[in-house]
Amino acid sequence: MENKERLGKLLVLVLLVGAIWMVERCTDSEAVAQPEESTPVPTSADILGLLKEETDLVTTEVKISKLAIYDTSKSEHFRFTDISTWKYGDRKCIIPVEITVKYGYNLKELSVNDVKISDDSTSVYVMLPKPKIIDSGYNLYYDRKQVVAISTGLRSSIGHETEEELRKKAYDQVIKKGDDIKRNVESDIEKNAVTLVESMVKSLGFKDVTVVTKNK
Amino acid sequence: MKKEEQGKPLSKAIQYLLFGILALAFIALAAFLVKSCLPKPEEVGEQLPLEDTSAIIESVRPKGELYIYSLVAEDFVTKQETEHHVLLFPEEHSCVQVVQQKISFVLDLDKIKYVPDSGKVVLVQLPDIRYVASTQDSRFMSDDEDYWKDHNTDPMKHAVENKLKKKYDTPKIRQQAKANAQKTIGDLLARFGYEARFVSGNIERTDGVETLKSVK
């Protein structure tokens, strides 16, 4: 009789634990439920930057490659007071990122004094403003065979989420150091701008064209 | 009496089994609670510190493009899948692919045709305006990074790109871009003392001289 009572109590306990587990699962799945392959109502798909009328002349396109390297064994060190460092294992990832930067000039910055025409309308002098980044971006698609992703111990594995975050960080790093890259390609930007503007102006009938940039 | 003696070890065995199940359930529940309460190292502090690698300039190319209109936009698509476990409930998984792009309308300068008309008037024929999108950010969010890591996200990225193109590459925006292009080219030619007259139709060469076939 006593045994039957104990068994009954145990069964109730097991059922209780099972019920808690089920409730936990249901609330989790409710939180993430989304329509399959849906194209949701674009409420958040708004224009982030203002619609902008541009007058930018692109003269040079620079392709840059960068390796996004993430290695927790180098960046994370155990500290008793910091719970985030209480971990077992490491995460490492290497992803190549292709970045395109287009340099050029904002034609609105071209003032009246920057264009001088001779009295006989045969020669012209043009002074271009300082070059700047007109457009930039990184490759949306990438070959996952080129990605190295390792996670050891209890660390969560590296998937698309982390990879995309690393790619964006690598892109931001390059754009942040935009001046360094510009210094390396400055002569090309200037040379291309001179060639482009010269051919444009010559097609209007000017014979003698001088183009300089404000860098000098 | 014999039946009672035979039944006792059996009920004992069931009792031990239930105790075992109960103990395991409690351990699993405790582990789940601890795991969900403790933050993962990658969720705390500075996330994903990148190593400082150098950016390599792969190519520098001359370009002749006029950026006449731009905006920054973002959109997303979601996907849901069901994972079937052996002897367990099926598990729902969801993910979201977000893409942010700078959308621009561009004119190729080498495709613009200038035909001198009377005096200081130049007939200008503009080429078709190009839609250009450069990726500024690509985020992937999911309920389980490990589950989605072997999935190909390219179709989702294509879907977002198409959504953005469909939304912003409209005749109305193209018309606005064209109007801005005409204003920019007109202003530029005015700097050199010319009046631009925009035409559409064919410009053909007859006897070495470019003439306008049809003007709208």
XYZ file of C-alpha atoms in Angstrom:
432
model
C 0.000 0.000 0.000
C 2.834 2.358 1.031
C 4.715 1.525 -2.167
C 1.675 2.336 -4.283
C 1.414 5.755 -2.618
C 5.092 6.442 -3.245
C 4.707 5.367 -6.855
C 1.727 7.665 -7.262
C 3.657 10.638 -5.836
C 6.610 9.892 -8.098
C 4.359 9.719 -11.131
C 2.836 13.089 -10.228
C 6.346 14.575 -9.893
C 7.464 13.158 -13.241
C 4.332 14.518 -14.893
C 4.950 17.912 -13.269
C 8.509 18.091 -14.585
C 7.285 16.984 -18.003
C 4.597 19.682 -17.965
C 7.166 22.385 -17.076
C 9.371 21.223 -19.933
C 6.443 21.295 -22.366
C 5.384 24.816 -21.288
C 8.986 26.000 -21.722
C 9.118 24.540 -25.237
C 5.757 25.991 -26.261
C 6.603 29.520 -25.121
C 9.940 29.284 -26.976
C 8.357 28.190 -30.254
C 5.611 30.846 -29.973
C 8.261 33.523 -29.640
C 10.005 32.601 -32.884
C 7.054 31.517 -35.021
C 7.085 33.244 -38.410
C 5.288 32.592 -41.676
C 7.176 30.264 -43.990
C 9.358 32.008 -46.637
C 7.113 34.987 -46.165
C 7.526 38.426 -47.580
C 6.290 40.404 -44.581
C 4.542 43.734 -44.738
C 7.448 46.134 -45.186
C 6.809 48.272 -42.152
C 10.465 48.509 -41.172
C 11.672 48.542 -44.749
C 11.868 52.270 -44.946
C 14.380 54.501 -46.583
C 17.107 54.991 -44.030
C 18.987 57.741 -45.768
C 17.076 60.609 -47.302
C 16.393 60.512 -50.982
C 19.293 62.602 -52.144
C 19.943 64.304 -55.403
C 23.604 63.809 -56.124
C 26.042 65.432 -58.455
C 29.017 63.237 -57.809
C 31.563 62.382 -60.416
C 33.223 59.000 -59.908
C 36.651 58.720 -61.497
C 38.274 55.776 -59.734
C 37.108 52.407 -58.439
C 39.292 50.614 -55.892
C 38.845 46.924 -55.058
C 40.137 45.973 -51.636
C 40.447 42.570 -50.001
C 40.638 42.034 -46.272
C 40.736 39.040 -44.009
C 38.344 39.244 -41.089
C 40.117 37.296 -38.340
C 38.407 36.511 -35.060
C 40.245 34.499 -32.406
C 38.963 34.401 -28.826
C 42.148 32.764 -27.536
C 43.897 36.074 -28.196
C 41.192 38.485 -27.145
C 39.496 36.825 -24.158
C 41.353 36.307 -20.881
C 39.964 34.721 -17.735
C 38.993 37.149 -14.975
C 37.324 35.854 -11.847
C 35.245 39.018 -11.541
C 33.935 38.915 -15.109
C 31.383 36.193 -15.763
C 31.751 36.522 -19.525
C 35.294 35.189 -19.292
C 34.212 32.024 -17.494
C 34.300 29.809 -20.505
C 35.684 26.576 -21.715
C 36.899 26.532 -25.277
C 37.574 29.028 -28.019
C 36.104 30.338 -31.257
C 38.168 31.135 -34.309
C 37.070 32.346 -37.701
C 38.708 33.670 -40.849
C 36.622 35.171 -43.671
C 37.866 36.995 -46.759
C 35.895 40.169 -47.508
C 35.859 42.026 -50.839
C 35.282 45.752 -50.568
C 34.664 48.251 -53.376
C 35.307 51.949 -52.843
C 34.556 54.560 -55.497
C 36.373 57.893 -55.295
C 35.448 61.076 -57.046
C 34.316 64.674 -56.725
C 31.181 66.465 -55.696
C 30.477 68.772 -58.616
C 28.452 71.097 -56.372
C 31.735 72.037 -54.717
C 32.956 73.375 -58.073
C 32.690 77.149 -57.668
C 32.544 79.808 -60.392
C 36.215 80.639 -59.834
C 37.219 77.007 -60.375
C 36.454 77.188 -64.111
C 38.256 79.812 -66.176
C 37.809 80.220 -69.915
C 40.140 82.239 -72.147
C 38.767 85.250 -74.005
C 38.940 83.490 -77.366
C 37.154 80.430 -75.883
C 39.877 78.016 -76.977
C 41.455 77.147 -73.646
C 39.986 76.312 -70.292
C 41.335 75.851 -66.768
C 39.475 73.618 -64.300
C 40.288 73.191 -60.616
C 38.611 70.158 -59.065
C 37.736 69.970 -55.349
C 39.347 67.414 -53.029
C 38.460 63.824 -53.910
C 36.263 61.854 -51.544
C 34.474 58.522 -51.222
C 31.320 58.624 -53.342
C 30.170 55.038 -52.936
C 31.325 51.963 -51.047
C 30.112 48.506 -50.193
C 31.133 44.896 -49.672
C 30.285 41.616 -51.354
C 26.829 40.375 -50.402
C 27.542 36.829 -51.580
C 30.589 34.872 -50.550
C 31.996 31.408 -51.018
C 31.621 29.526 -47.750
C 34.342 27.109 -48.807
C 36.777 29.949 -48.164
C 35.568 30.412 -44.597
C 37.456 28.817 -41.722
C 35.282 28.444 -38.609
C 36.340 26.563 -35.489
C 34.748 26.347 -32.058
C 36.051 24.169 -29.271
C 34.863 23.113 -25.820
C 31.472 24.475 -24.823
C 31.567 27.493 -27.126
C 28.705 27.883 -29.556
C 29.536 27.075 -33.145
C 30.111 29.750 -35.768
C 27.386 30.112 -38.356
C 25.914 32.744 -40.685
C 25.072 35.125 -37.853
C 28.657 35.458 -36.643
C 30.114 35.356 -40.146
C 27.937 38.255 -41.303
C 28.814 40.274 -38.213
C 32.530 39.709 -38.814
C 32.233 40.701 -42.487
C 30.471 43.945 -41.555
C 33.140 44.709 -38.933
C 35.909 44.168 -41.477
C 34.152 46.514 -43.909
C 33.722 49.183 -41.207
C 37.432 48.891 -40.313
C 38.427 49.537 -43.939
C 36.073 52.508 -44.342
C 37.295 53.943 -41.023
C 40.813 53.843 -42.401
C 39.631 55.326 -45.697
C 42.223 58.107 -45.589
C 45.097 55.597 -45.568
C 43.743 53.936 -48.699
C 43.067 57.279 -50.337
C 46.692 58.294 -49.760
C 47.805 55.149 -51.607
C 45.600 55.742 -54.632
C 45.577 59.537 -54.635
C 47.745 59.849 -57.730
C 45.495 57.406 -59.615
C 42.353 59.289 -58.596
C 43.875 62.543 -59.787
C 45.218 61.071 -63.037
C 41.854 59.499 -63.872
C 39.989 62.702 -63.043
C 42.267 64.763 -65.286
C 41.835 62.309 -68.190
C 38.056 62.191 -67.780
C 37.483 65.935 -67.444
C 39.927 66.704 -70.271
C 38.124 64.407 -72.702
C 34.741 65.812 -71.636
C 35.802 69.414 -72.099
C 37.635 68.716 -75.365
C 34.485 67.158 -76.797
C 32.864 70.584 -76.341
C 35.418 72.122 -78.705
C 38.127 73.456 -76.372
C 41.629 72.793 -77.667
C 43.733 73.586 -74.633
C 42.520 72.105 -71.340
C 44.260 72.286 -67.964
C 42.806 70.302 -65.072
C 44.243 70.461 -61.562
C 42.990 69.245 -58.210
C 42.942 71.026 -54.873
C 45.275 68.429 -53.370
C 48.284 70.292 -54.670
C 2.443 -15.077 -0.216
C 4.630 -16.124 -3.131
C 2.913 -13.676 -5.468
C 3.551 -10.830 -3.006
C 7.268 -11.769 -2.780
C 7.541 -11.836 -6.603
C 5.796 -8.452 -6.956
C 8.083 -6.652 -4.491
C 11.341 -6.685 -6.519
C 9.372 -5.591 -9.583
C 7.840 -2.596 -7.859
C 11.278 -1.816 -6.370
C 12.745 -1.811 -9.866
C 10.020 0.529 -11.126
C 10.641 2.732 -8.113
C 14.377 2.954 -8.866
C 13.648 3.597 -12.529
C 11.264 6.418 -11.712
C 13.755 7.859 -9.213
C 16.375 7.736 -11.938
C 14.097 9.458 -14.461
C 13.150 12.059 -11.871
C 16.768 12.715 -10.960
C 17.724 13.066 -14.632
C 14.774 15.387 -15.263
C 15.814 17.595 -12.352
C 19.433 17.675 -13.510
C 18.309 18.573 -17.056
C 15.978 21.257 -15.736
C 18.681 22.704 -13.480
C 21.211 22.664 -16.332
C 18.692 24.340 -18.647
C 17.934 27.031 -16.061
C 21.609 27.704 -15.352
C 22.389 27.792 -19.073
C 19.572 30.196 -19.865
C 20.376 32.464 -16.922
C 24.132 32.701 -17.449
C 25.191 34.892 -20.351
C 27.414 33.332 -22.988
C 30.868 34.900 -23.347
C 29.989 36.035 -26.879
C 26.891 37.815 -25.566
C 28.696 39.981 -23.040
C 31.044 42.905 -23.373
C 32.627 43.847 -26.662
C 31.304 41.396 -29.176
C 33.491 39.704 -31.754
C 36.719 41.681 -31.502
C 38.428 41.555 -34.892
C 42.158 41.301 -35.267
C 43.772 44.273 -36.928
C 44.668 42.906 -40.348
C 45.849 44.978 -43.259
C 43.661 45.746 -46.243
C 45.155 44.898 -49.617
C 44.428 47.004 -52.683
C 43.644 44.486 -55.417
C 42.928 46.860 -58.287
C 42.532 50.530 -59.158
C 40.381 51.183 -62.229
C 39.432 54.407 -63.970
C 35.730 55.134 -64.041
C 33.518 57.743 -65.603
C 30.224 57.748 -63.755
C 27.900 60.443 -62.624
C 25.951 59.641 -59.469
C 22.707 61.533 -59.746
C 20.413 60.081 -57.137
C 20.846 57.919 -54.069
C 19.162 56.545 -50.990
C 19.939 53.998 -48.304
C 17.313 51.295 -47.807
C 16.901 48.116 -45.802
C 14.603 45.115 -46.074
C 14.386 41.520 -44.909
C 12.921 38.073 -45.540
C 12.167 35.331 -43.048
C 12.282 31.579 -43.325
C 10.907 28.822 -41.145
C 11.730 25.145 -41.106
C 10.735 22.181 -38.981
C 13.390 19.835 -37.643
C 12.238 16.264 -37.058
C 13.973 14.496 -34.161
C 13.826 10.758 -33.551
C 11.316 9.994 -30.735
C 10.971 13.701 -29.948
C 8.579 16.472 -30.847
C 9.343 18.266 -34.122
C 11.218 21.516 -33.522
C 10.439 24.780 -35.293
C 13.326 26.983 -36.506
C 13.195 30.517 -37.823
C 15.679 32.916 -39.348
C 15.740 36.425 -40.764
C 18.028 37.826 -43.438
C 18.376 41.621 -43.392
C 20.183 43.548 -46.133
C 20.977 47.245 -46.132
C 22.043 48.805 -49.435
C 22.915 52.186 -50.813
C 20.839 52.461 -53.966
C 22.079 54.849 -56.619
C 21.124 55.917 -60.107
C 24.150 56.375 -62.298
C 24.969 57.766 -65.740
C 27.916 56.470 -67.745
C 29.715 59.588 -68.904
C 31.305 57.950 -71.946
C 27.844 57.139 -73.280
C 26.620 60.748 -73.232
C 26.554 62.234 -76.748
C 27.183 65.925 -77.374
C 26.368 67.425 -80.760
C 27.196 71.127 -81.300
C 24.193 73.027 -82.542
C 23.993 76.670 -83.467
C 26.299 79.050 -81.597
C 26.788 78.081 -77.993
C 24.014 75.476 -77.922
C 24.882 71.778 -77.511
C 22.455 68.966 -78.154
C 22.855 66.329 -75.451
C 21.617 62.766 -75.601
C 21.654 60.926 -72.278
C 22.053 57.140 -72.061
C 19.782 54.964 -69.939
C 20.184 55.488 -66.222
C 21.704 52.524 -64.382
C 20.469 51.168 -61.033
C 23.437 50.426 -58.751
C 23.214 48.858 -55.284
C 26.135 48.603 -52.873
C 25.778 46.514 -49.732
C 26.336 48.413 -46.497
C 25.208 45.710 -44.099
C 24.004 42.114 -44.232
C 22.657 40.598 -41.032
C 21.440 37.090 -40.380
C 19.439 36.340 -37.254
C 18.168 32.954 -36.172
C 16.881 30.964 -33.231
C 19.664 28.406 -33.567
C 22.918 29.353 -35.281
C 24.080 25.753 -35.238
C 20.972 24.507 -37.085
C 21.176 27.119 -39.859
C 24.941 27.050 -40.349
C 24.837 24.525 -43.207
C 21.960 26.263 -45.002
C 22.596 28.384 -48.057
C 21.470 31.942 -47.369
C 22.089 33.187 -50.926
C 18.440 32.674 -52.058
C 17.274 34.771 -49.097
C 19.759 37.505 -49.995
C 18.545 37.410 -53.602
C 14.965 37.754 -52.342
C 15.831 40.864 -50.285
C 17.783 42.386 -53.176
C 14.830 41.818 -55.499
C 12.446 43.344 -52.975
C 14.594 46.458 -52.724
C 14.955 46.746 -56.501
C 11.225 46.297 -57.014
C 10.469 48.938 -54.432
C 12.947 51.618 -55.480
C 13.683 51.064 -59.167
C 10.382 52.649 -60.163
C 9.542 54.838 -63.189
C 8.836 57.722 -60.812
C 12.267 57.577 -59.157
C 13.944 57.066 -62.552
C 12.162 60.142 -63.831
C 13.389 62.146 -60.844
C 16.903 60.827 -61.423
C 16.739 61.761 -65.101
C 15.569 65.266 -64.241
C 18.497 65.628 -61.859
C 20.888 64.306 -64.482
C 19.683 66.912 -66.946
C 20.060 69.646 -64.336
C 23.587 68.507 -63.441
C 24.780 68.238 -67.046
C 23.071 71.531 -67.879
C 24.800 73.292 -64.956
C 28.142 71.777 -65.905
C 27.909 72.883 -69.525
C 26.787 76.331 -68.423
C 30.067 76.632 -66.490
C 31.857 76.240 -69.810
C 29.610 78.751 -71.523
C 27.290 76.342 -73.303
C 23.560 75.874 -73.206
C 22.464 72.228 -73.112
C 19.415 71.081 -75.042
C 18.390 67.546 -74.183
C 17.151 65.317 -76.938
C 16.141 61.721 -77.315
C 16.316 59.721 -80.511
C 19.144 58.652 -82.769
C 22.274 60.599 -83.441
C 23.825 59.276 -86.637
C 27.014 60.041 -88.474
C 26.613 61.243 -92.051
C 29.712 62.294 -93.995
C 31.823 62.382 -90.843
C 29.465 64.818 -89.133
C 27.124 63.784 -86.335
C 23.566 64.836 -86.987
C 20.436 64.428 -84.986
C 17.935 62.113 -86.657
C 14.938 62.648 -84.479
C 14.278 65.029 -81.658
C 11.477 64.807 -79.134
